[in-house]
mmCIF file with all atom_site columns, C-alpha atoms in Angstrom:
data_model
loop_
_atom_site.group_PDB
_atom_site.id
_atom_site.type_symbol
_atom_site.label_atom_id
_atom_site.label_alt_id
_atom_site.label_comp_id
_atom_site.label_asym_id
_atom_site.label_entity_id
_atom_site.label_seq_id
_atom_site.pdbx_PDB_ins_code
_atom_site.Cartn_x
_atom_site.Cartn_y
_atom_site.Cartn_z
_atom_site.occupancy
_atom_site.B_iso_or_equiv
_atom_site.pdbx_formal_charge
_atom_site.auth_seq_id
_atom_site.auth_comp_id
_atom_site.auth_asym_id
_atom_site.auth_atom_id
_atom_site.pdbx_PDB_model_num
ATOM 1   C CA . MET A 1 1   ? -5.705  -29.862 -18.697 1.00 0.00 ? 264 MET A CA 1
ATOM 2   C CA . THR A 1 2   ? -3.790  -26.683 -18.133 1.00 0.00 ? 265 THR A CA 1
ATOM 3   C CA . ASP A 1 3   ? -2.977  -26.180 -14.459 1.00 0.00 ? 266 ASP A CA 1
ATOM 4   C CA . ALA A 1 4   ? -5.265  -29.087 -13.501 1.00 0.00 ? 267 ALA A CA 1
ATOM 5   C CA . PRO A 1 5   ? -4.167  -31.055 -10.418 1.00 0.00 ? 268 PRO A CA 1
ATOM 6   C CA . HIS A 1 6   ? -2.347  -34.287 -11.262 1.00 0.00 ? 269 HIS A CA 1
ATOM 7   C CA . LEU A 1 7   ? -3.817  -36.754 -8.780  1.00 0.00 ? 270 LEU A CA 1
ATOM 8   C CA . PRO A 1 8   ? -5.211  -40.285 -9.249  1.00 0.00 ? 271 PRO A CA 1
ATOM 9   C CA . ASN A 1 9   ? -8.695  -40.268 -10.728 1.00 0.00 ? 272 ASN A CA 1
ATOM 10  C CA . ASP A 1 10  ? -10.030 -42.496 -7.962  1.00 0.00 ? 273 ASP A CA 1
ATOM 11  C CA . ALA A 1 11  ? -8.729  -40.266 -5.141  1.00 0.00 ? 274 ALA A CA 1
ATOM 12  C CA . PRO A 1 12  ? -11.509 -38.259 -3.440  1.00 0.00 ? 275 PRO A CA 1
ATOM 13  C CA . GLU A 1 13  ? -9.078  -35.377 -2.951  1.00 0.00 ? 276 GLU A CA 1
ATOM 14  C CA . GLY A 1 14  ? -8.273  -35.475 -6.642  1.00 0.00 ? 277 GLY A CA 1
ATOM 15  C CA . GLU A 1 15  ? -11.923 -35.300 -7.633  1.00 0.00 ? 278 GLU A CA 1
ATOM 16  C CA . ALA A 1 16  ? -12.509 -32.361 -5.319  1.00 0.00 ? 279 ALA A CA 1
ATOM 17  C CA . LEU A 1 17  ? -9.487  -30.495 -6.640  1.00 0.00 ? 280 LEU A CA 1
ATOM 18  C CA . LYS A 1 18  ? -10.497 -31.127 -10.238 1.00 0.00 ? 281 LYS A CA 1
ATOM 19  C CA . ALA A 1 19  ? -13.995 -29.864 -9.518  1.00 0.00 ? 282 ALA A CA 1
ATOM 20  C CA . ASP A 1 20  ? -12.531 -26.777 -7.870  1.00 0.00 ? 283 ASP A CA 1
ATOM 21  C CA . TRP A 1 21  ? -10.235 -26.228 -10.845 1.00 0.00 ? 284 TRP A CA 1
ATOM 22  C CA . ALA A 1 22  ? -13.183 -26.540 -13.233 1.00 0.00 ? 285 ALA A CA 1
ATOM 23  C CA . ASP A 1 23  ? -15.228 -24.001 -11.261 1.00 0.00 ? 286 ASP A CA 1
ATOM 24  C CA . ARG A 1 24  ? -12.349 -21.523 -11.198 1.00 0.00 ? 287 ARG A CA 1
ATOM 25  C CA . MET A 1 25  ? -11.499 -22.052 -14.857 1.00 0.00 ? 288 MET A CA 1
ATOM 26  C CA . GLU A 1 26  ? -15.135 -21.551 -15.902 1.00 0.00 ? 289 GLU A CA 1
ATOM 27  C CA . GLN A 1 27  ? -15.085 -18.137 -14.267 1.00 0.00 ? 290 GLN A CA 1
ATOM 28  C CA . THR A 1 28  ? -11.698 -17.313 -15.790 1.00 0.00 ? 291 THR A CA 1
ATOM 29  C CA . VAL A 1 29  ? -12.945 -18.189 -19.278 1.00 0.00 ? 292 VAL A CA 1
ATOM 30  C CA . LEU A 1 30  ? -16.104 -16.191 -18.632 1.00 0.00 ? 293 LEU A CA 1
ATOM 31  C CA . ASP A 1 31  ? -13.990 -13.162 -17.695 1.00 0.00 ? 294 ASP A CA 1
ATOM 32  C CA . ALA A 1 32  ? -12.111 -13.516 -20.968 1.00 0.00 ? 295 ALA A CA 1
ATOM 33  C CA . ALA A 1 33  ? -15.375 -13.942 -22.879 1.00 0.00 ? 296 ALA A CA 1
ATOM 34  C CA . LEU A 1 34  ? -16.768 -10.697 -21.473 1.00 0.00 ? 297 LEU A CA 1
ATOM 35  C CA . GLY A 1 35  ? -13.846 -8.832  -22.962 1.00 0.00 ? 298 GLY A CA 1
ATOM 36  C CA . LEU A 1 36  ? -14.133 -10.546 -26.343 1.00 0.00 ? 299 LEU A CA 1
ATOM 37  C CA . ALA A 1 37  ? -17.910 -10.682 -26.869 1.00 0.00 ? 300 ALA A CA 1
ATOM 38  C CA . PRO A 1 38  ? -18.394 -6.987  -27.773 1.00 0.00 ? 301 PRO A CA 1
ATOM 39  C CA . ARG A 1 39  ? -16.074 -7.513  -30.754 1.00 0.00 ? 302 ARG A CA 1
ATOM 40  C CA . LEU A 1 40  ? -16.679 -11.159 -31.689 1.00 0.00 ? 303 LEU A CA 1
ATOM 41  C CA . GLY A 1 41  ? -20.290 -11.676 -30.613 1.00 0.00 ? 304 GLY A CA 1
ATOM 42  C CA . TRP A 1 42  ? -21.590 -14.528 -28.455 1.00 0.00 ? 305 TRP A CA 1
ATOM 43  C CA . ASN A 1 43  ? -20.730 -17.584 -30.536 1.00 0.00 ? 306 ASN A CA 1
ATOM 44  C CA . SER A 1 44  ? -18.343 -20.505 -30.934 1.00 0.00 ? 307 SER A CA 1
ATOM 45  C CA . ARG A 1 45  ? -15.594 -18.249 -32.302 1.00 0.00 ? 308 ARG A CA 1
ATOM 46  C CA . MET A 1 46  ? -15.732 -16.186 -29.122 1.00 0.00 ? 309 MET A CA 1
ATOM 47  C CA . VAL A 1 47  ? -15.663 -19.331 -26.951 1.00 0.00 ? 310 VAL A CA 1
ATOM 48  C CA . ARG A 1 48  ? -12.546 -20.619 -28.722 1.00 0.00 ? 311 ARG A CA 1
ATOM 49  C CA . ALA A 1 49  ? -10.822 -17.253 -28.426 1.00 0.00 ? 312 ALA A CA 1
ATOM 50  C CA . ALA A 1 50  ? -11.662 -17.028 -24.710 1.00 0.00 ? 313 ALA A CA 1
ATOM 51  C CA . CYS A 1 51  ? -10.369 -20.542 -24.091 1.00 0.00 ? 314 CYS A CA 1
ATOM 52  C CA . GLU A 1 52  ? -7.174  -19.848 -26.022 1.00 0.00 ? 315 GLU A CA 1
ATOM 53  C CA . ALA A 1 53  ? -6.627  -16.707 -23.944 1.00 0.00 ? 316 ALA A CA 1
ATOM 54  C CA . CYS A 1 54  ? -6.777  -18.943 -20.861 1.00 0.00 ? 317 CYS A CA 1
ATOM 55  C CA . GLY A 1 55  ? -4.368  -21.494 -22.310 1.00 0.00 ? 318 GLY A CA 1
ATOM 56  C CA . LEU A 1 56  ? -6.979  -24.194 -22.942 1.00 0.00 ? 319 LEU A CA 1
ATOM 57  C CA . SER A 1 57  ? -6.768  -26.618 -25.844 1.00 0.00 ? 320 SER A CA 1
ATOM 58  C CA . ARG A 1 58  ? -9.801  -27.663 -27.868 1.00 0.00 ? 321 ARG A CA 1
ATOM 59  C CA . GLY A 1 59  ? -9.959  -30.832 -25.816 1.00 0.00 ? 322 GLY A CA 1
ATOM 60  C CA . ASP A 1 60  ? -9.973  -28.801 -22.606 1.00 0.00 ? 323 ASP A CA 1
ATOM 61  C CA . GLU A 1 61  ? -12.705 -26.599 -24.052 1.00 0.00 ? 324 GLU A CA 1
ATOM 62  C CA . GLU A 1 62  ? -14.898 -29.577 -24.912 1.00 0.00 ? 325 GLU A CA 1
ATOM 63  C CA . LEU A 1 63  ? -14.557 -30.962 -21.388 1.00 0.00 ? 326 LEU A CA 1
ATOM 64  C CA . LEU A 1 64  ? -15.099 -27.640 -19.637 1.00 0.00 ? 327 LEU A CA 1
ATOM 65  C CA . LEU A 1 65  ? -17.819 -26.226 -21.928 1.00 0.00 ? 328 LEU A CA 1
ATOM 66  C CA . PRO A 1 66  ? -19.387 -29.141 -23.826 1.00 0.00 ? 329 PRO A CA 1
ATOM 67  C CA . ASN A 1 67  ? -22.233 -26.913 -25.004 1.00 0.00 ? 330 ASN A CA 1
ATOM 68  C CA . GLY A 1 68  ? -19.991 -24.026 -25.940 1.00 0.00 ? 331 GLY A CA 1
ATOM 69  C CA . ALA A 1 69  ? -21.608 -20.602 -25.995 1.00 0.00 ? 332 ALA A CA 1
ATOM 70  C CA . ARG A 1 70  ? -24.742 -21.955 -24.297 1.00 0.00 ? 333 ARG A CA 1
ATOM 71  C CA . ASP A 1 71  ? -22.679 -23.002 -21.275 1.00 0.00 ? 334 ASP A CA 1
ATOM 72  C CA . LEU A 1 72  ? -21.045 -19.576 -21.109 1.00 0.00 ? 335 LEU A CA 1
ATOM 73  C CA . ALA A 1 73  ? -24.468 -17.917 -21.335 1.00 0.00 ? 336 ALA A CA 1
ATOM 74  C CA . ALA A 1 74  ? -25.607 -19.967 -18.343 1.00 0.00 ? 337 ALA A CA 1
ATOM 75  C CA . LEU A 1 75  ? -22.471 -19.022 -16.405 1.00 0.00 ? 338 LEU A CA 1
ATOM 76  C CA . LEU A 1 76  ? -23.068 -15.341 -17.134 1.00 0.00 ? 339 LEU A CA 1
ATOM 77  C CA . SER A 1 77  ? -26.723 -15.486 -16.086 1.00 0.00 ? 340 SER A CA 1
ATOM 78  C CA . ARG A 1 78  ? -25.823 -17.238 -12.831 1.00 0.00 ? 341 ARG A CA 1
ATOM 79  C CA . ARG A 1 79  ? -23.079 -14.724 -12.138 1.00 0.00 ? 342 ARG A CA 1
ATOM 80  C CA . HIS A 1 80  ? -25.646 -11.957 -12.563 1.00 0.00 ? 343 HIS A CA 1
ATOM 81  C CA . ASP A 1 81  ? -28.037 -13.824 -10.244 1.00 0.00 ? 344 ASP A CA 1
ATOM 82  C CA . ASP A 1 82  ? -25.318 -14.014 -7.591  1.00 0.00 ? 345 ASP A CA 1
ATOM 83  C CA . ARG A 1 83  ? -24.495 -10.336 -8.041  1.00 0.00 ? 346 ARG A CA 1
ATOM 84  C CA . ALA A 1 84  ? -28.157 -9.353  -7.680  1.00 0.00 ? 347 ALA A CA 1
ATOM 85  C CA . LEU A 1 85  ? -28.618 -11.482 -4.563  1.00 0.00 ? 348 LEU A CA 1
ATOM 86  C CA . ALA A 1 86  ? -25.500 -9.951  -3.001  1.00 0.00 ? 349 ALA A CA 1
ATOM 87  C CA . GLU A 1 87  ? -27.010 -6.509  -3.533  1.00 0.00 ? 350 GLU A CA 1
ATOM 88  C CA . LEU A 1 88  ? -30.413 -7.613  -2.239  1.00 0.00 ? 351 LEU A CA 1
ATOM 89  C CA . ALA A 1 89  ? -28.782 -9.020  0.905   1.00 0.00 ? 352 ALA A CA 1
ATOM 90  C CA . ARG A 1 90  ? -28.413 -5.401  2.012   1.00 0.00 ? 353 ARG A CA 1
ATOM 91  C CA . VAL A 1 91  ? -32.180 -4.886  1.809   1.00 0.00 ? 354 VAL A CA 1
ATOM 92  C CA . ASP A 1 92  ? -34.619 -5.881  4.550   1.00 0.00 ? 355 ASP A CA 1
ATOM 93  C CA . ALA A 1 93  ? -37.279 -7.596  2.466   1.00 0.00 ? 356 ALA A CA 1
ATOM 94  C CA . LYS A 1 94  ? -39.671 -7.792  5.425   1.00 0.00 ? 357 LYS A CA 1
ATOM 95  C CA . SER A 1 95  ? -39.796 -3.989  5.600   1.00 0.00 ? 358 SER A CA 1
ATOM 96  C CA . LEU A 1 96  ? -41.272 -3.821  2.091   1.00 0.00 ? 359 LEU A CA 1
ATOM 97  C CA . LYS A 1 97  ? -44.683 -4.663  0.670   1.00 0.00 ? 360 LYS A CA 1
ATOM 98  C CA . MET A 1 98  ? -44.661 -7.628  -1.677  1.00 0.00 ? 361 MET A CA 1
ATOM 99  C CA . ARG A 1 99  ? -44.948 -5.500  -4.803  1.00 0.00 ? 362 ARG A CA 1
ATOM 100 C CA . GLU A 1 100 ? -42.006 -3.410  -3.551  1.00 0.00 ? 363 GLU A CA 1
ATOM 101 C CA . ARG A 1 101 ? -39.956 -6.537  -2.945  1.00 0.00 ? 364 ARG A CA 1
ATOM 102 C CA . ILE A 1 102 ? -40.521 -7.782  -6.484  1.00 0.00 ? 365 ILE A CA 1
ATOM 103 C CA . ALA A 1 103 ? -39.777 -4.370  -7.973  1.00 0.00 ? 366 ALA A CA 1
ATOM 104 C CA . ALA A 1 104 ? -36.539 -4.172  -5.958  1.00 0.00 ? 367 ALA A CA 1
ATOM 105 C CA . ALA A 1 105 ? -35.582 -7.732  -6.902  1.00 0.00 ? 368 ALA A CA 1
ATOM 106 C CA . VAL A 1 106 ? -36.134 -7.213  -10.627 1.00 0.00 ? 369 VAL A CA 1
ATOM 107 C CA . SER A 1 107 ? -34.290 -3.891  -10.524 1.00 0.00 ? 370 SER A CA 1
ATOM 108 C CA . ALA A 1 108 ? -31.297 -5.508  -8.806  1.00 0.00 ? 371 ALA A CA 1
ATOM 109 C CA . ARG A 1 109 ? -31.255 -8.300  -11.393 1.00 0.00 ? 372 ARG A CA 1
ATOM 110 C CA . MET A 1 110 ? -31.355 -5.804  -14.257 1.00 0.00 ? 373 MET A CA 1
ATOM 111 C CA . GLU A 1 111 ? -28.519 -3.728  -12.841 1.00 0.00 ? 374 GLU A CA 1
ATOM 112 C CA . ALA A 1 112 ? -26.436 -6.826  -12.137 1.00 0.00 ? 375 ALA A CA 1
ATOM 113 C CA . GLY A 1 113 ? -26.163 -7.397  -15.872 1.00 0.00 ? 376 GLY A CA 1
ATOM 114 C CA . ALA A 1 114 ? -25.662 -3.737  -16.738 1.00 0.00 ? 377 ALA A CA 1
ATOM 115 C CA . ALA A 1 115 ? -22.121 -3.918  -15.357 1.00 0.00 ? 378 ALA A CA 1
ATOM 116 C CA . ASP A 1 116 ? -21.212 -6.093  -18.379 1.00 0.00 ? 379 ASP A CA 1
ATOM 117 C CA . LEU A 1 117 ? -23.537 -4.233  -20.739 1.00 0.00 ? 380 LEU A CA 1
ATOM 118 C CA . GLU A 1 118 ? -21.925 -4.774  -24.148 1.00 0.00 ? 381 GLU A CA 1
ATOM 119 C CA . ALA A 1 119 ? -21.220 -8.450  -23.554 1.00 0.00 ? 382 ALA A CA 1
ATOM 120 C CA . THR A 1 120 ? -24.645 -8.932  -21.985 1.00 0.00 ? 383 THR A CA 1
ATOM 121 C CA . ARG A 1 121 ? -26.269 -7.478  -25.097 1.00 0.00 ? 384 ARG A CA 1
ATOM 122 C CA . ARG A 1 122 ? -24.448 -10.014 -27.259 1.00 0.00 ? 385 ARG A CA 1
ATOM 123 C CA . CYS A 1 123 ? -25.480 -12.812 -24.918 1.00 0.00 ? 386 CYS A CA 1
ATOM 124 C CA . ALA A 1 124 ? -29.113 -11.635 -24.951 1.00 0.00 ? 387 ALA A CA 1
ATOM 125 C CA . ALA A 1 125 ? -29.121 -11.654 -28.752 1.00 0.00 ? 388 ALA A CA 1
ATOM 126 C CA . PHE A 1 126 ? -27.691 -15.183 -28.683 1.00 0.00 ? 389 PHE A CA 1
ATOM 127 C CA . LEU A 1 127 ? -30.388 -16.405 -26.269 1.00 0.00 ? 390 LEU A CA 1
ATOM 128 C CA . ALA A 1 128 ? -33.084 -14.792 -28.431 1.00 0.00 ? 391 ALA A CA 1
ATOM 129 C CA . LEU A 1 129 ? -32.302 -17.201 -31.266 1.00 0.00 ? 392 LEU A CA 1
ATOM 130 C CA . PRO A 1 130 ? -35.023 -19.876 -31.666 1.00 0.00 ? 393 PRO A CA 1
ATOM 131 C CA . THR A 1 131 ? -32.451 -22.640 -31.174 1.00 0.00 ? 394 THR A CA 1
ATOM 132 C CA . ASN A 1 132 ? -31.594 -21.234 -27.748 1.00 0.00 ? 395 ASN A CA 1
ATOM 133 C CA . ALA A 1 133 ? -35.122 -20.542 -26.500 1.00 0.00 ? 396 ALA A CA 1
ATOM 134 C CA . ASP A 1 134 ? -34.992 -23.557 -24.190 1.00 0.00 ? 397 ASP A CA 1
ATOM 135 C CA . ILE A 1 135 ? -31.970 -22.410 -22.213 1.00 0.00 ? 398 ILE A CA 1
ATOM 136 C CA . GLY A 1 136 ? -33.195 -18.810 -22.219 1.00 0.00 ? 399 GLY A CA 1
ATOM 137 C CA . LEU A 1 137 ? -36.438 -19.876 -20.539 1.00 0.00 ? 400 LEU A CA 1
ATOM 138 C CA . LYS A 1 138 ? -34.581 -22.145 -18.110 1.00 0.00 ? 401 LYS A CA 1
ATOM 139 C CA . LEU A 1 139 ? -32.273 -19.328 -17.027 1.00 0.00 ? 402 LEU A CA 1
ATOM 140 C CA . ALA A 1 140 ? -35.177 -16.886 -16.643 1.00 0.00 ? 403 ALA A CA 1
ATOM 141 C CA . TRP A 1 141 ? -36.938 -19.446 -14.418 1.00 0.00 ? 404 TRP A CA 1
ATOM 142 C CA . GLU A 1 142 ? -33.790 -19.843 -12.306 1.00 0.00 ? 405 GLU A CA 1
ATOM 143 C CA . SER A 1 143 ? -33.544 -16.086 -11.861 1.00 0.00 ? 406 SER A CA 1
ATOM 144 C CA . ALA A 1 144 ? -37.234 -15.809 -10.970 1.00 0.00 ? 407 ALA A CA 1
ATOM 145 C CA . ASP A 1 145 ? -36.849 -18.597 -8.410  1.00 0.00 ? 408 ASP A CA 1
ATOM 146 C CA . HIS A 1 146 ? -33.913 -16.825 -6.735  1.00 0.00 ? 409 HIS A CA 1
ATOM 147 C CA . LEU A 1 147 ? -35.814 -13.532 -6.606  1.00 0.00 ? 410 LEU A CA 1
ATOM 148 C CA . TRP A 1 148 ? -38.990 -15.072 -5.185  1.00 0.00 ? 411 TRP A CA 1
ATOM 149 C CA . ASN A 1 149 ? -36.972 -16.916 -2.539  1.00 0.00 ? 412 ASN A CA 1
ATOM 150 C CA . TRP A 1 150 ? -35.355 -13.628 -1.517  1.00 0.00 ? 413 TRP A CA 1
ATOM 151 C CA . ALA A 1 151 ? -38.796 -11.997 -1.405  1.00 0.00 ? 414 ALA A CA 1
ATOM 152 C CA . GLY A 1 152 ? -39.865 -14.601 1.139   1.00 0.00 ? 415 GLY A CA 1
ATOM 153 C CA . ASP A 1 153 ? -42.109 -16.835 -0.948  1.00 0.00 ? 416 ASP A CA 1
ATOM 154 C CA . THR A 1 154 ? -42.780 -20.124 0.831   1.00 0.00 ? 417 THR A CA 1
ATOM 155 C CA . ALA A 1 155 ? -45.524 -21.531 -1.397  1.00 0.00 ? 418 ALA A CA 1
ATOM 156 C CA . THR A 1 156 ? -45.203 -25.227 -2.150  1.00 0.00 ? 419 THR A CA 1
ATOM 157 C CA . ASP A 1 157 ? -48.427 -25.733 -4.114  1.00 0.00 ? 420 ASP A CA 1
ATOM 158 C CA . TRP A 1 158 ? -49.206 -24.689 -7.690  1.00 0.00 ? 421 TRP A CA 1
ATOM 159 C CA . ASN A 1 159 ? -48.678 -21.050 -6.645  1.00 0.00 ? 422 ASN A CA 1
ATOM 160 C CA . HIS A 1 160 ? -44.952 -21.801 -6.369  1.00 0.00 ? 423 HIS A CA 1
ATOM 161 C CA . TYR A 1 161 ? -44.836 -22.502 -10.090 1.00 0.00 ? 424 TYR A CA 1
ATOM 162 C CA . SER A 1 162 ? -47.328 -19.880 -11.227 1.00 0.00 ? 425 SER A CA 1
ATOM 163 C CA . LYS A 1 163 ? -45.404 -17.130 -9.428  1.00 0.00 ? 426 LYS A CA 1
ATOM 164 C CA . ARG A 1 164 ? -42.173 -18.099 -11.110 1.00 0.00 ? 427 ARG A CA 1
ATOM 165 C CA . ALA A 1 165 ? -43.822 -18.428 -14.482 1.00 0.00 ? 428 ALA A CA 1
ATOM 166 C CA . ILE A 1 166 ? -45.348 -14.949 -14.164 1.00 0.00 ? 429 ILE A CA 1
ATOM 167 C CA . LEU A 1 167 ? -42.087 -13.392 -12.993 1.00 0.00 ? 430 LEU A CA 1
ATOM 168 C CA . SER A 1 168 ? -40.168 -15.115 -15.791 1.00 0.00 ? 431 SER A CA 1
ATOM 169 C CA . GLY A 1 169 ? -42.608 -13.504 -18.203 1.00 0.00 ? 432 GLY A CA 1
ATOM 170 C CA . ILE A 1 170 ? -41.742 -10.116 -16.719 1.00 0.00 ? 433 ILE A CA 1
ATOM 171 C CA . LEU A 1 171 ? -38.008 -10.699 -16.467 1.00 0.00 ? 434 LEU A CA 1
ATOM 172 C CA . ILE A 1 172 ? -37.338 -11.698 -20.075 1.00 0.00 ? 435 ILE A CA 1
ATOM 173 C CA . PRO A 1 173 ? -38.695 -8.507  -21.703 1.00 0.00 ? 436 PRO A CA 1
ATOM 174 C CA . ALA A 1 174 ? -37.529 -6.333  -18.777 1.00 0.00 ? 437 ALA A CA 1
ATOM 175 C CA . LEU A 1 175 ? -33.931 -7.484  -19.124 1.00 0.00 ? 438 LEU A CA 1
ATOM 176 C CA . THR A 1 176 ? -34.063 -7.043  -22.889 1.00 0.00 ? 439 THR A CA 1
ATOM 177 C CA . MET A 1 177 ? -35.392 -3.506  -22.469 1.00 0.00 ? 440 MET A CA 1
ATOM 178 C CA . ARG A 1 178 ? -32.707 -2.735  -19.889 1.00 0.00 ? 441 ARG A CA 1
ATOM 179 C CA . TRP A 1 179 ? -29.915 -3.843  -22.212 1.00 0.00 ? 442 TRP A CA 1
ATOM 180 C CA . PHE A 1 180 ? -31.195 -2.089  -25.330 1.00 0.00 ? 443 PHE A CA 1
ATOM 181 C CA . ASP A 1 181 ? -33.549 0.724   -24.269 1.00 0.00 ? 444 ASP A CA 1
ATOM 182 C CA . GLY A 1 182 ? -32.065 1.812   -20.961 1.00 0.00 ? 445 GLY A CA 1
ATOM 183 C CA . ARG A 1 183 ? -32.970 1.715   -17.281 1.00 0.00 ? 446 ARG A CA 1
ATOM 184 C CA . GLU A 1 184 ? -35.843 4.207   -17.331 1.00 0.00 ? 447 GLU A CA 1
ATOM 185 C CA . ALA A 1 185 ? -37.822 2.333   -19.971 1.00 0.00 ? 448 ALA A CA 1
ATOM 186 C CA . ALA A 1 186 ? -37.205 -0.992  -18.245 1.00 0.00 ? 449 ALA A CA 1
ATOM 187 C CA . GLU A 1 187 ? -38.228 0.289   -14.805 1.00 0.00 ? 450 GLU A CA 1
ATOM 188 C CA . ALA A 1 188 ? -41.445 1.765   -16.243 1.00 0.00 ? 451 ALA A CA 1
ATOM 189 C CA . PHE A 1 189 ? -42.241 -1.547  -17.940 1.00 0.00 ? 452 PHE A CA 1
ATOM 190 C CA . VAL A 1 190 ? -41.673 -3.506  -14.716 1.00 0.00 ? 453 VAL A CA 1
ATOM 191 C CA . ALA A 1 191 ? -43.839 -1.122  -12.670 1.00 0.00 ? 454 ALA A CA 1
ATOM 192 C CA . ALA A 1 192 ? -46.695 -1.450  -15.169 1.00 0.00 ? 455 ALA A CA 1
ATOM 193 C CA . ARG A 1 193 ? -46.460 -5.240  -15.273 1.00 0.00 ? 456 ARG A CA 1
ATOM 194 C CA . ILE A 1 194 ? -46.429 -5.500  -11.472 1.00 0.00 ? 457 ILE A CA 1
ATOM 195 C CA . GLU A 1 195 ? -49.601 -3.372  -11.368 1.00 0.00 ? 458 GLU A CA 1
ATOM 196 C CA . ASN A 1 196 ? -51.175 -5.761  -13.883 1.00 0.00 ? 459 ASN A CA 1
ATOM 197 C CA . VAL A 1 197 ? -50.250 -8.765  -11.743 1.00 0.00 ? 460 VAL A CA 1
ATOM 198 C CA . MET A 1 198 ? -51.538 -7.164  -8.538  1.00 0.00 ? 461 MET A CA 1
ATOM 199 C CA . ALA A 1 199 ? -54.828 -6.280  -10.250 1.00 0.00 ? 462 ALA A CA 1
ATOM 200 C CA . PHE A 1 200 ? -55.145 -9.892  -11.404 1.00 0.00 ? 463 PHE A CA 1
ATOM 201 C CA . GLU A 1 201 ? -54.409 -11.208 -7.911  1.00 0.00 ? 464 GLU A CA 1
ATOM 202 C CA . LYS A 1 202 ? -57.053 -8.881  -6.459  1.00 0.00 ? 465 LYS A CA 1
ATOM 203 C CA . TRP A 1 203 ? -59.607 -10.091 -9.015  1.00 0.00 ? 466 TRP A CA 1
ATOM 204 C CA . LYS A 1 204 ? -58.643 -13.723 -8.387  1.00 0.00 ? 467 LYS A CA 1
ATOM 205 C CA . ALA A 1 205 ? -59.006 -13.437 -4.608  1.00 0.00 ? 468 ALA A CA 1
ATOM 206 C CA . GLY A 1 206 ? -62.098 -15.208 -3.339  1.00 0.00 ? 469 GLY A CA 1
ATOM 207 C CA . LYS A 1 207 ? -62.687 -17.140 -6.548  1.00 0.00 ? 470 LYS A CA 1
ATOM 208 C CA . ASP A 1 208 ? -62.580 -20.904 -6.346  1.00 0.00 ? 471 ASP A CA 1
ATOM 209 C CA . PHE A 1 209 ? -60.552 -21.943 -9.378  1.00 0.00 ? 472 PHE A CA 1
ATOM 210 C CA . ASP A 1 210 ? -60.503 -25.520 -8.126  1.00 0.00 ? 473 ASP A CA 1
ATOM 211 C CA . ALA A 1 211 ? -64.301 -25.751 -8.467  1.00 0.00 ? 474 ALA A CA 1
ATOM 212 C CA . PRO A 1 212 ? -64.288 -27.180 -12.044 1.00 0.00 ? 475 PRO A CA 1
ATOM 213 C CA . LEU A 1 213 ? -61.796 -29.867 -10.985 1.00 0.00 ? 476 LEU A CA 1
ATOM 214 C CA . LYS A 1 214 ? -63.858 -30.673 -7.907  1.00 0.00 ? 477 LYS A CA 1
ATOM 215 C CA . THR A 1 215 ? -66.977 -30.974 -10.044 1.00 0.00 ? 478 THR A CA 1
ATOM 216 C CA . VAL A 1 216 ? -65.294 -33.367 -12.476 1.00 0.00 ? 479 VAL A CA 1
ATOM 217 C CA . THR A 1 217 ? -63.902 -35.420 -9.573  1.00 0.00 ? 480 THR A CA 1
ATOM 218 C CA . ASP A 1 218 ? -67.362 -35.616 -7.973  1.00 0.00 ? 481 ASP A CA 1
ATOM 219 C CA . VAL A 1 219 ? -68.977 -36.751 -11.230 1.00 0.00 ? 482 VAL A CA 1
ATOM 220 C CA . LEU A 1 220 ? -66.341 -39.429 -11.794 1.00 0.00 ? 483 LEU A CA 1
ATOM 221 C CA . SER A 1 221 ? -66.734 -40.629 -8.208  1.00 0.00 ? 484 SER A CA 1
ATOM 222 C CA . ARG A 1 222 ? -70.512 -40.897 -8.617  1.00 0.00 ? 485 ARG A CA 1
ATOM 223 C CA . MET A 1 223 ? -70.100 -42.812 -11.858 1.00 0.00 ? 486 MET A CA 1
ATOM 224 C CA . ARG A 1 224 ? -67.829 -45.310 -10.142 1.00 0.00 ? 487 ARG A CA 1
ATOM 225 C CA . TYR A 1 225 ? -69.317 -45.588 -6.650  1.00 0.00 ? 488 TYR A CA 1
ATOM 226 C CA . GLY A 1 226 ? -72.933 -44.641 -7.092  1.00 0.00 ? 489 GLY A CA 1
ATOM 227 C CA . ALA A 1 227 ? -75.036 -41.730 -5.869  1.00 0.00 ? 490 ALA A CA 1
ATOM 228 C CA . LYS A 1 228 ? -72.755 -40.888 -2.963  1.00 0.00 ? 491 LYS A CA 1
ATOM 229 C CA . ALA A 1 229 ? -69.006 -40.570 -3.381  1.00 0.00 ? 492 ALA A CA 1
ATOM 230 C CA . PRO A 1 230 ? -66.863 -42.207 -0.681  1.00 0.00 ? 493 PRO A CA 1
ATOM 231 C CA . GLN A 1 231 ? -65.689 -39.893 2.096   1.00 0.00 ? 494 GLN A CA 1
#
């Protein structure tokens, strides 16, 4: 590969250097892609052009980005996650109410992508295709996980997953609105959705949603063990 270290494959140092080269080259190709996407779109043609600009052959491209434009979309999303977290590192999350933390986190994530607006729009359109729905949802979940971790979430039960699922459901349309309708519309949407979630949480408080499961478990235990379930 271009500029790749020429060391024996079985040498630990060689493996580390090759991994480092791959990480750096991914970011270099991504930089090239951001400049090309506004004109070419987010597609295989753009990937090839970006790789050529970095001196990579088709064989290099297949090794570095085996899934082509999908891999570059993942790299862009994770770059935006890192950028948002760097901005959020300046904020004292503990000084904010939970709803304020989530609003700040989503806002930071939206603005992280706005720096590459035209390319991000092309990438968003690419991820909106039915064939790419799986990776779009995966990346939204990753982003939601990062934002909840920053907000101080420590849940390890089903709440861990429900929180990320709910935030993913906010992030996907919020990011789309930010890219195509502007910041004001996106911020208003996020504020309204957070109010909806808080109202739901308030309604849910005090209700035993495990009761139906407990009832079924008790019935099954009685059927197996008799009138009194084992303690």
